Amino acid sequence: MTLPNHFELLATDGAARTGRLTTPHGMVRTPAFMPVGTAGAMKGMHWREVREAGADIVLGNTYHLMLRPGAERIAALGGLQRFTGWNGPMLTDSGGFQVMSLADLRKVSEHAVTFRSHIDGAKVELSPERSIEVQRFLGSDIAMQMDECVRLPAERDDIERAMRLSLRWAERSKRAFESAPDGYMLFGIVQGGDIPQLRHASAQGLVEMGFHGYAIGGLAVGEPQAVMLAMIDETAPALPTDRPRYLMGVGTPDDILEAVKRGVDMFDCVMPTRNGRHGVAFTRFGQVNLRNARHADDPRPLDEASTWPSARNYARAYLHHLVKAGETLGAMLLSEINIAYYQFLMQGIRDAIAHGTFEEFYQRTRADWSRGDI
Ligand code: PRF
């Protein structure tokens, strides 16, 4: 059965696309970067700042929220938006990927993954049906199918087994999602590692089932960037042009620019907030490590022409001091500065595609990054 389409393509420029995704909690301009609020919080930031920075949508995690505070509890408290105070669109990851990176004693079977919680050691089972149920309890605007992601490099047999399992789980996820109210979306996830033939089989299988949108999973898991981009080149053309495409867990500003050029519409990554907490700023002129002693006496701001006040108003010397002293404010300022830079990049990308000047934007942005921070 074909599902209703909530994505509107507004313009294309080469393979790059700009559009609009309508969710029950509002509109998402694409290409979109979704800041990651794993456990119902954007680490170190107010939701107001996330919104002011220009984010339309944020990501939450089934795995973390089902373990603590619990999906049924969040549902009883009115859903994730009411619970957290972020009242915009929310996408939730399905949990399988986080089980594999965080949980103890994991076991994958046809039916489900079983694991021990990284919080209290409790034994938990997560099936495709339970993942959808949790995501429905959370009130997620965009739910993800449960899948199995294999880290690279890996043997072809292992990649193929996980890809086929993910296709069967896609089918079960879709069935479990059937009772969701209109407007809520479910995305399928392409797997297939670094093997073009498996990527094609995965994309084709999902497209035959029919989803509201399609994610490209199983990338940025240990392979070189060139391999990731080659797999996007293999996968994107196999997906319907009228549906949104989401590259999961990616990435650096450079990864994002390259993936947009290849037809990707949505991204998420912990990098801007995580690196911010570790003293690294993303700017128009590349990454700046504020731990470095060269900033200790520097009165200049990170970027005097930034649209984001904290990037304009605080001396590098002060940011350096906050980071070195382990002050919470240092992590907070760098998190907001980085989220604002990512959103500034996405706005530039969207405008360039809309004006048919994406190639110029691409060249100019790369030239600025490679100029470096001076
Ligand atoms: N699957 C899911 N979530 C993910 C990934 C995946 O393959 C990745 C891979 N980069 C990040 N997050 N469900």
Short mmCIF file of C-alpha atoms and ligand atoms in Angstrom, two decimals:
data_model
loop_
_atom_site.label_atom_id
_atom_site.label_comp_id
_atom_site.label_asym_id
_atom_site.label_seq_id
_atom_site.Cartn_x
_atom_site.Cartn_y
_atom_site.Cartn_z
CA MET A 1 0.00 0.00 0.00
CA THR A 2 1.43 3.41 -0.88
CA LEU A 3 1.58 5.78 2.04
CA PRO A 4 0.55 9.44 1.75
CA ASN A 5 3.38 11.83 0.85
CA HIS A 6 4.14 14.73 3.19
CA PHE A 7 7.24 15.91 1.33
CA GLU A 8 7.20 18.66 -1.27
CA LEU A 9 10.21 19.14 -3.51
CA LEU A 10 10.61 22.88 -4.17
CA ALA A 11 13.75 23.03 -6.32
CA THR A 12 16.65 20.91 -7.50
CA ASP A 13 20.14 21.93 -8.60
CA GLY A 14 22.11 19.02 -10.06
CA ALA A 15 21.35 16.14 -7.69
CA ALA A 16 20.89 18.56 -4.74
CA ARG A 17 17.32 19.18 -3.63
CA THR A 18 15.45 21.61 -1.41
CA GLY A 19 11.98 20.96 -0.09
CA ARG A 20 9.52 20.97 2.75
CA LEU A 21 8.38 18.15 4.99
CA THR A 22 5.09 18.65 6.83
CA THR A 23 4.78 16.93 10.22
CA PRO A 24 2.06 17.02 12.91
CA HIS A 25 4.26 19.45 14.90
CA GLY A 26 5.22 21.74 12.04
CA MET A 27 7.24 22.18 8.91
CA VAL A 28 10.80 21.05 8.24
CA ARG A 29 12.86 22.88 5.61
CA THR A 30 15.25 20.56 3.78
CA PRO A 31 18.15 19.94 3.53
CA ALA A 32 17.76 19.78 7.30
CA PHE A 33 20.21 19.13 10.11
CA MET A 34 18.58 17.57 13.18
CA PRO A 35 20.42 18.29 16.45
CA VAL A 36 20.50 15.20 18.67
CA GLY A 37 18.61 15.38 21.96
CA THR A 38 19.25 11.77 22.88
CA ALA A 39 17.59 11.48 26.27
CA GLY A 40 14.99 14.22 25.94
CA ALA A 41 17.50 17.07 26.31
CA MET A 42 19.85 18.93 24.01
CA LYS A 43 22.99 18.60 26.09
CA GLY A 44 24.05 22.02 27.35
CA MET A 45 21.34 23.99 25.53
CA HIS A 46 17.89 25.45 26.06
CA TRP A 47 15.28 24.43 23.46
CA ARG A 48 14.79 28.15 22.86
CA GLU A 49 18.40 28.35 21.65
CA VAL A 50 17.99 25.28 19.46
CA ARG A 51 15.00 26.93 17.82
CA GLU A 52 16.69 30.36 17.55
CA ALA A 53 19.71 28.72 15.95
CA GLY A 54 17.34 27.69 13.14
CA ALA A 55 16.61 24.01 13.80
CA ASP A 56 13.16 22.91 12.64
CA ILE A 57 13.40 19.36 13.97
CA VAL A 58 15.36 17.45 16.60
CA LEU A 59 16.16 13.79 17.14
CA GLY A 60 15.37 11.65 20.18
CA ASN A 61 16.35 8.07 20.97
CA THR A 62 14.01 5.14 21.58
CA TYR A 63 16.76 3.22 23.37
CA HIS A 64 17.53 5.86 26.00
CA LEU A 65 13.96 7.00 26.60
CA MET A 66 12.48 3.50 26.90
CA LEU A 67 15.04 2.69 29.59
CA ARG A 68 14.71 6.02 31.38
CA PRO A 69 12.20 7.52 32.14
CA GLY A 70 10.16 4.91 30.18
CA ALA A 71 7.91 5.26 27.14
CA GLU A 72 4.64 4.58 28.98
CA ARG A 73 5.51 7.28 31.52
CA ILE A 74 6.24 9.84 28.78
CA ALA A 75 2.97 8.92 27.05
CA ALA A 76 1.05 9.44 30.32
CA LEU A 77 2.72 12.84 30.65
CA GLY A 78 1.46 13.89 27.22
CA GLY A 79 4.25 12.70 24.90
CA LEU A 80 7.79 13.79 24.26
CA GLN A 81 7.00 17.32 23.11
CA ARG A 82 4.89 18.10 26.16
CA PHE A 83 7.35 16.32 28.46
CA THR A 84 10.45 18.14 27.20
CA GLY A 85 9.08 21.52 26.17
CA TRP A 86 10.39 21.19 22.60
CA ASN A 87 7.14 21.71 20.77
CA GLY A 88 8.41 21.24 17.22
CA PRO A 89 8.88 18.20 15.01
CA MET A 90 10.77 15.25 16.48
CA LEU A 91 12.28 12.20 14.77
CA THR A 92 13.17 9.16 16.86
CA ASP A 93 15.72 6.51 16.04
CA SER A 94 14.47 2.97 16.50
CA GLY A 95 16.95 1.70 19.08
CA GLY A 96 18.79 -1.18 17.41
CA PHE A 97 21.81 0.95 16.52
CA GLN A 98 22.09 2.31 20.08
CA VAL A 99 21.73 -1.20 21.58
CA MET A 100 24.73 -2.26 19.52
CA SER A 101 26.87 0.66 20.63
CA LEU A 102 25.79 1.08 24.28
CA ALA A 103 24.13 -1.97 25.81
CA ASP A 104 25.81 -4.97 27.42
CA LEU A 105 25.36 -8.66 26.50
CA ARG A 106 23.54 -8.01 23.23
CA LYS A 107 21.96 -10.86 21.28
CA VAL A 108 20.25 -10.50 17.91
CA SER A 109 17.62 -13.06 16.87
CA GLU A 110 15.04 -13.08 14.10
CA HIS A 111 12.45 -11.94 16.60
CA ALA A 112 14.28 -9.17 18.49
CA VAL A 113 17.44 -7.93 20.14
CA THR A 114 17.89 -8.71 23.81
CA PHE A 115 20.37 -6.82 25.92
CA ARG A 116 21.20 -5.55 29.37
CA SER A 117 20.54 -1.89 30.05
CA HIS A 118 23.68 0.25 30.35
CA ILE A 119 21.91 2.08 33.19
CA ASP A 120 20.93 -0.65 35.66
CA GLY A 121 21.76 -3.96 33.98
CA ALA A 122 18.08 -4.92 33.55
CA LYS A 123 17.39 -7.47 30.80
CA VAL A 124 15.36 -5.87 27.99
CA GLU A 125 13.93 -7.12 24.70
CA LEU A 126 13.48 -4.77 21.76
CA SER A 127 11.55 -6.10 18.75
CA PRO A 128 10.52 -4.14 15.66
CA GLU A 129 6.95 -4.10 17.02
CA ARG A 130 8.02 -2.86 20.46
CA SER A 131 10.24 -0.20 18.85
CA ILE A 132 7.27 1.16 16.91
CA GLU A 133 5.08 0.98 20.01
CA VAL A 134 7.67 2.98 21.99
CA GLN A 135 8.01 5.56 19.22
CA ARG A 136 4.20 5.88 19.11
CA PHE A 137 4.10 6.34 22.91
CA LEU A 138 6.70 9.08 22.58
CA GLY A 139 4.54 10.78 19.94
CA SER A 140 7.40 10.94 17.48
CA ASP A 141 6.52 12.72 14.22
CA ILE A 142 8.90 10.51 12.28
CA ALA A 143 9.55 6.96 13.48
CA MET A 144 12.36 4.81 12.14
CA GLN A 145 12.08 1.09 11.39
CA MET A 146 14.26 -1.16 13.52
CA ASP A 147 17.33 -2.31 11.57
CA GLU A 148 20.69 -3.94 12.11
CA CYS A 149 23.74 -1.86 11.26
CA VAL A 150 27.06 -3.65 10.72
CA ARG A 151 30.29 -1.79 11.44
CA LEU A 152 32.81 -1.65 8.59
CA PRO A 153 34.98 -3.29 7.49
CA ALA A 154 32.90 -6.48 7.53
CA GLU A 155 32.52 -9.72 5.58
CA ARG A 156 30.02 -9.72 2.76
CA ASP A 157 28.04 -12.56 4.39
CA ASP A 158 27.60 -10.59 7.60
CA ILE A 159 26.57 -7.45 5.73
CA GLU A 160 24.07 -9.40 3.63
CA ARG A 161 22.57 -11.24 6.62
CA ALA A 162 22.01 -7.94 8.49
CA MET A 163 20.58 -6.28 5.37
CA ARG A 164 18.08 -9.13 4.78
CA LEU A 165 17.10 -9.15 8.47
CA SER A 166 16.59 -5.38 8.28
CA LEU A 167 14.25 -5.87 5.29
CA ARG A 168 12.16 -8.39 7.24
CA TRP A 169 12.12 -6.01 10.21
CA ALA A 170 11.06 -3.20 7.84
CA GLU A 171 8.01 -5.27 6.87
CA ARG A 172 7.12 -5.93 10.52
CA SER A 173 7.72 -2.26 11.43
CA LYS A 174 5.39 -1.14 8.66
CA ARG A 175 2.64 -3.49 9.83
CA ALA A 176 3.04 -2.30 13.43
CA PHE A 177 2.80 1.34 12.26
CA GLU A 178 -0.50 0.85 10.35
CA SER A 179 -2.68 2.17 13.19
CA ALA A 180 -0.73 5.45 13.54
CA PRO A 181 -2.85 8.57 12.95
CA ASP A 182 -2.60 10.53 9.70
CA GLY A 183 0.40 12.77 9.31
CA TYR A 184 2.81 10.65 11.37
CA MET A 185 5.60 9.09 9.32
CA LEU A 186 7.67 5.91 9.20
CA PHE A 187 11.00 5.75 7.37
CA GLY A 188 12.64 2.58 6.06
CA ILE A 189 16.43 2.23 6.40
CA VAL A 190 18.70 1.07 3.57
CA GLN A 191 21.55 -1.18 4.74
CA GLY A 192 24.10 -3.12 2.67
CA GLY A 193 27.46 -1.88 3.95
CA ASP A 194 30.01 -1.01 1.28
CA ILE A 195 28.62 -3.39 -1.36
CA PRO A 196 26.71 -1.68 -4.18
CA GLN A 197 24.71 -4.79 -5.10
CA LEU A 198 23.46 -5.15 -1.52
CA ARG A 199 22.62 -1.43 -1.32
CA HIS A 200 20.51 -1.80 -4.49
CA ALA A 201 18.71 -4.90 -3.17
CA SER A 202 17.98 -3.15 0.13
CA ALA A 203 16.68 0.04 -1.51
CA GLN A 204 14.54 -1.92 -3.95
CA GLY A 205 13.03 -4.08 -1.19
CA LEU A 206 12.10 -1.02 0.87
CA VAL A 207 10.70 0.92 -2.09
CA GLU A 208 8.48 -2.05 -2.97
CA MET A 209 7.08 -2.02 0.58
CA GLY A 210 6.59 1.76 0.46
CA PHE A 211 7.58 4.17 3.27
CA HIS A 212 6.99 7.87 3.93
CA GLY A 213 10.71 8.41 3.54
CA TYR A 214 13.96 6.51 3.26
CA ALA A 215 17.09 6.58 5.37
CA ILE A 216 20.56 5.53 4.32
CA GLY A 217 21.98 3.66 7.31
CA GLY A 218 25.13 1.66 7.84
CA LEU A 219 27.49 4.47 6.79
CA ALA A 220 29.98 6.55 8.79
CA VAL A 221 30.69 3.34 10.71
CA GLY A 222 34.43 3.02 10.06
CA GLU A 223 34.77 3.36 6.27
CA PRO A 224 36.69 6.19 4.53
CA GLN A 225 34.63 9.20 3.42
CA ALA A 226 35.15 8.25 -0.25
CA VAL A 227 33.43 4.89 0.37
CA MET A 228 30.54 6.58 2.16
CA LEU A 229 30.05 9.00 -0.74
CA ALA A 230 30.28 6.18 -3.28
CA MET A 231 27.53 4.29 -1.38
CA ILE A 232 25.33 7.41 -1.37
CA ASP A 233 25.91 7.61 -5.14
CA GLU A 234 24.75 3.99 -5.41
CA THR A 235 21.75 4.39 -3.13
CA ALA A 236 20.16 7.80 -3.74
CA PRO A 237 19.23 7.14 -7.40
CA ALA A 238 17.44 3.93 -6.31
CA LEU A 239 15.08 5.92 -4.05
CA PRO A 240 11.89 7.71 -5.18
CA THR A 241 12.60 11.37 -6.01
CA ASP A 242 9.40 12.54 -4.32
CA ARG A 243 10.28 11.18 -0.85
CA PRO A 244 12.72 12.53 1.75
CA ARG A 245 16.14 10.88 2.13
CA TYR A 246 17.93 10.83 5.44
CA LEU A 247 21.61 9.97 5.97
CA MET A 248 21.79 8.66 9.54
CA GLY A 249 24.43 9.83 12.01
CA VAL A 250 26.29 12.12 9.58
CA GLY A 251 28.41 14.07 10.06
CA THR A 252 31.04 16.79 9.65
CA PRO A 253 30.06 19.94 7.73
CA ASP A 254 32.10 18.54 4.83
CA ASP A 255 30.24 15.18 4.90
CA ILE A 256 26.94 17.07 4.85
CA LEU A 257 27.90 19.31 1.92
CA GLU A 258 29.06 16.28 -0.09
CA ALA A 259 25.93 14.28 0.72
CA VAL A 260 23.61 17.16 -0.20
CA LYS A 261 25.42 17.34 -3.55
CA ARG A 262 24.41 13.68 -4.01
CA GLY A 263 20.73 14.16 -3.19
CA VAL A 264 20.39 13.74 0.60
CA ASP A 265 17.75 15.82 2.44
CA MET A 266 18.19 15.13 6.16
CA PHE A 267 21.04 14.61 8.64
CA ASP A 268 21.64 14.13 12.35
CA CYS A 269 24.84 13.98 14.34
CA VAL A 270 26.08 14.44 17.91
CA MET A 271 29.22 16.13 16.60
CA PRO A 272 28.30 19.82 17.09
CA THR A 273 27.23 19.32 20.71
CA ARG A 274 29.75 16.58 21.63
CA ASN A 275 32.73 18.39 20.11
CA GLY A 276 31.49 21.60 21.70
CA ARG A 277 31.64 19.93 25.11
CA HIS A 278 35.20 18.94 24.30
CA GLY A 279 36.28 22.49 23.46
CA VAL A 280 36.00 22.38 19.66
CA ALA A 281 34.15 25.08 17.69
CA PHE A 282 32.84 24.77 14.12
CA THR A 283 33.20 28.00 12.18
CA ARG A 284 33.11 29.25 8.60
CA PHE A 285 36.86 28.77 8.54
CA GLY A 286 36.90 25.22 9.83
CA GLN A 287 37.26 23.69 13.28
CA VAL A 288 38.93 25.59 16.11
CA ASN A 289 40.25 23.74 19.15
CA LEU A 290 39.87 26.19 21.99
CA ARG A 291 42.00 24.06 24.32
CA ASN A 292 44.99 25.14 22.25
CA ALA A 293 47.32 27.57 24.09
CA ARG A 294 47.44 29.86 21.05
CA HIS A 295 44.02 31.22 22.09
CA ALA A 296 45.00 32.17 25.64
CA ASP A 297 45.74 35.85 24.85
CA ASP A 298 43.51 36.26 21.79
CA PRO A 299 40.87 38.98 22.24
CA ARG A 300 39.17 38.25 18.89
CA PRO A 301 35.80 36.47 18.72
CA LEU A 302 35.44 33.14 16.86
CA ASP A 303 33.82 34.90 13.89
CA GLU A 304 33.14 38.62 14.01
CA ALA A 305 30.76 38.32 11.05
CA SER A 306 28.71 35.45 12.52
CA THR A 307 24.94 35.76 12.70
CA TRP A 308 25.10 34.11 16.15
CA PRO A 309 25.81 36.53 19.02
CA SER A 310 27.97 34.17 21.12
CA ALA A 311 30.28 33.56 18.15
CA ARG A 312 30.67 37.34 17.75
CA ASN A 313 30.79 38.54 21.31
CA TYR A 314 33.06 36.28 23.37
CA ALA A 315 36.84 36.54 23.11
CA ARG A 316 38.67 33.37 22.18
CA ALA A 317 40.78 33.96 25.28
CA TYR A 318 37.63 33.73 27.43
CA LEU A 319 36.37 30.59 25.67
CA HIS A 320 39.85 29.08 26.09
CA HIS A 321 39.77 29.90 29.80
CA LEU A 322 36.27 28.40 30.28
CA VAL A 323 37.29 25.20 28.52
CA LYS A 324 40.57 24.87 30.41
CA ALA A 325 38.83 25.57 33.73
CA GLY A 326 36.16 22.96 32.95
CA GLU A 327 33.41 25.56 33.35
CA THR A 328 29.93 24.38 32.31
CA LEU A 329 29.46 27.66 30.46
CA GLY A 330 32.28 26.78 28.07
CA ALA A 331 30.46 23.60 26.99
CA MET A 332 27.18 25.51 26.75
CA LEU A 333 28.58 28.34 24.62
CA LEU A 334 30.41 26.02 22.24
CA SER A 335 27.33 23.79 21.88
CA GLU A 336 25.11 26.71 20.86
CA ILE A 337 27.83 28.18 18.62
CA ASN A 338 28.22 24.82 16.84
CA ILE A 339 24.49 24.14 16.45
CA ALA A 340 24.14 27.68 15.08
CA TYR A 341 26.98 27.09 12.62
CA TYR A 342 25.41 23.84 11.37
CA GLN A 343 22.06 25.61 10.90
CA PHE A 344 23.78 28.53 9.15
CA LEU A 345 25.38 26.02 6.78
CA MET A 346 22.00 24.35 6.09
CA GLN A 347 20.35 27.73 5.42
CA GLY A 348 23.15 28.58 2.97
CA ILE A 349 22.68 25.22 1.27
CA ARG A 350 18.89 25.64 0.99
CA ASP A 351 19.19 29.18 -0.39
CA ALA A 352 21.83 28.16 -2.92
CA ILE A 353 19.75 25.25 -4.23
CA ALA A 354 16.68 27.47 -4.46
CA HIS A 355 18.68 30.03 -6.48
CA GLY A 356 20.40 27.44 -8.67
CA THR A 357 23.82 28.43 -7.30
CA PHE A 358 24.68 25.30 -5.31
CA GLU A 359 27.94 24.62 -7.19
CA GLU A 360 29.22 28.15 -6.43
CA PHE A 361 28.15 27.81 -2.80
CA TYR A 362 29.90 24.43 -2.60
CA GLN A 363 33.18 25.84 -3.98
CA ARG A 364 33.09 28.97 -1.84
CA THR A 365 32.27 27.08 1.36
CA ARG A 366 35.07 24.58 0.77
CA ALA A 367 37.53 27.40 0.00
CA ASP A 368 36.60 29.11 3.30
CA TRP A 369 37.08 25.87 5.24
CA SER A 370 40.45 25.23 3.67
CA ARG A 371 41.59 28.79 4.31
CA GLY A 372 41.64 27.63 7.91
CA ASP A 373 41.28 29.64 11.06
CA ILE A 374 43.83 32.47 11.09
N1 PRF B 1 20.68 2.66 11.72
C1 PRF B 1 19.97 3.31 12.70
N2 PRF B 1 20.45 4.40 13.32
C2 PRF B 1 21.66 4.86 12.95
C3 PRF B 1 22.42 4.24 11.96
C4 PRF B 1 21.92 3.08 11.29
O1 PRF B 1 22.52 2.46 10.41
C5 PRF B 1 23.62 4.99 11.85
C6 PRF B 1 24.76 4.72 10.94
N3 PRF B 1 25.52 5.86 10.65
C7 PRF B 1 23.52 6.03 12.77
N4 PRF B 1 22.34 5.94 13.42
N5 PRF B 1 18.77 2.84 13.05
#
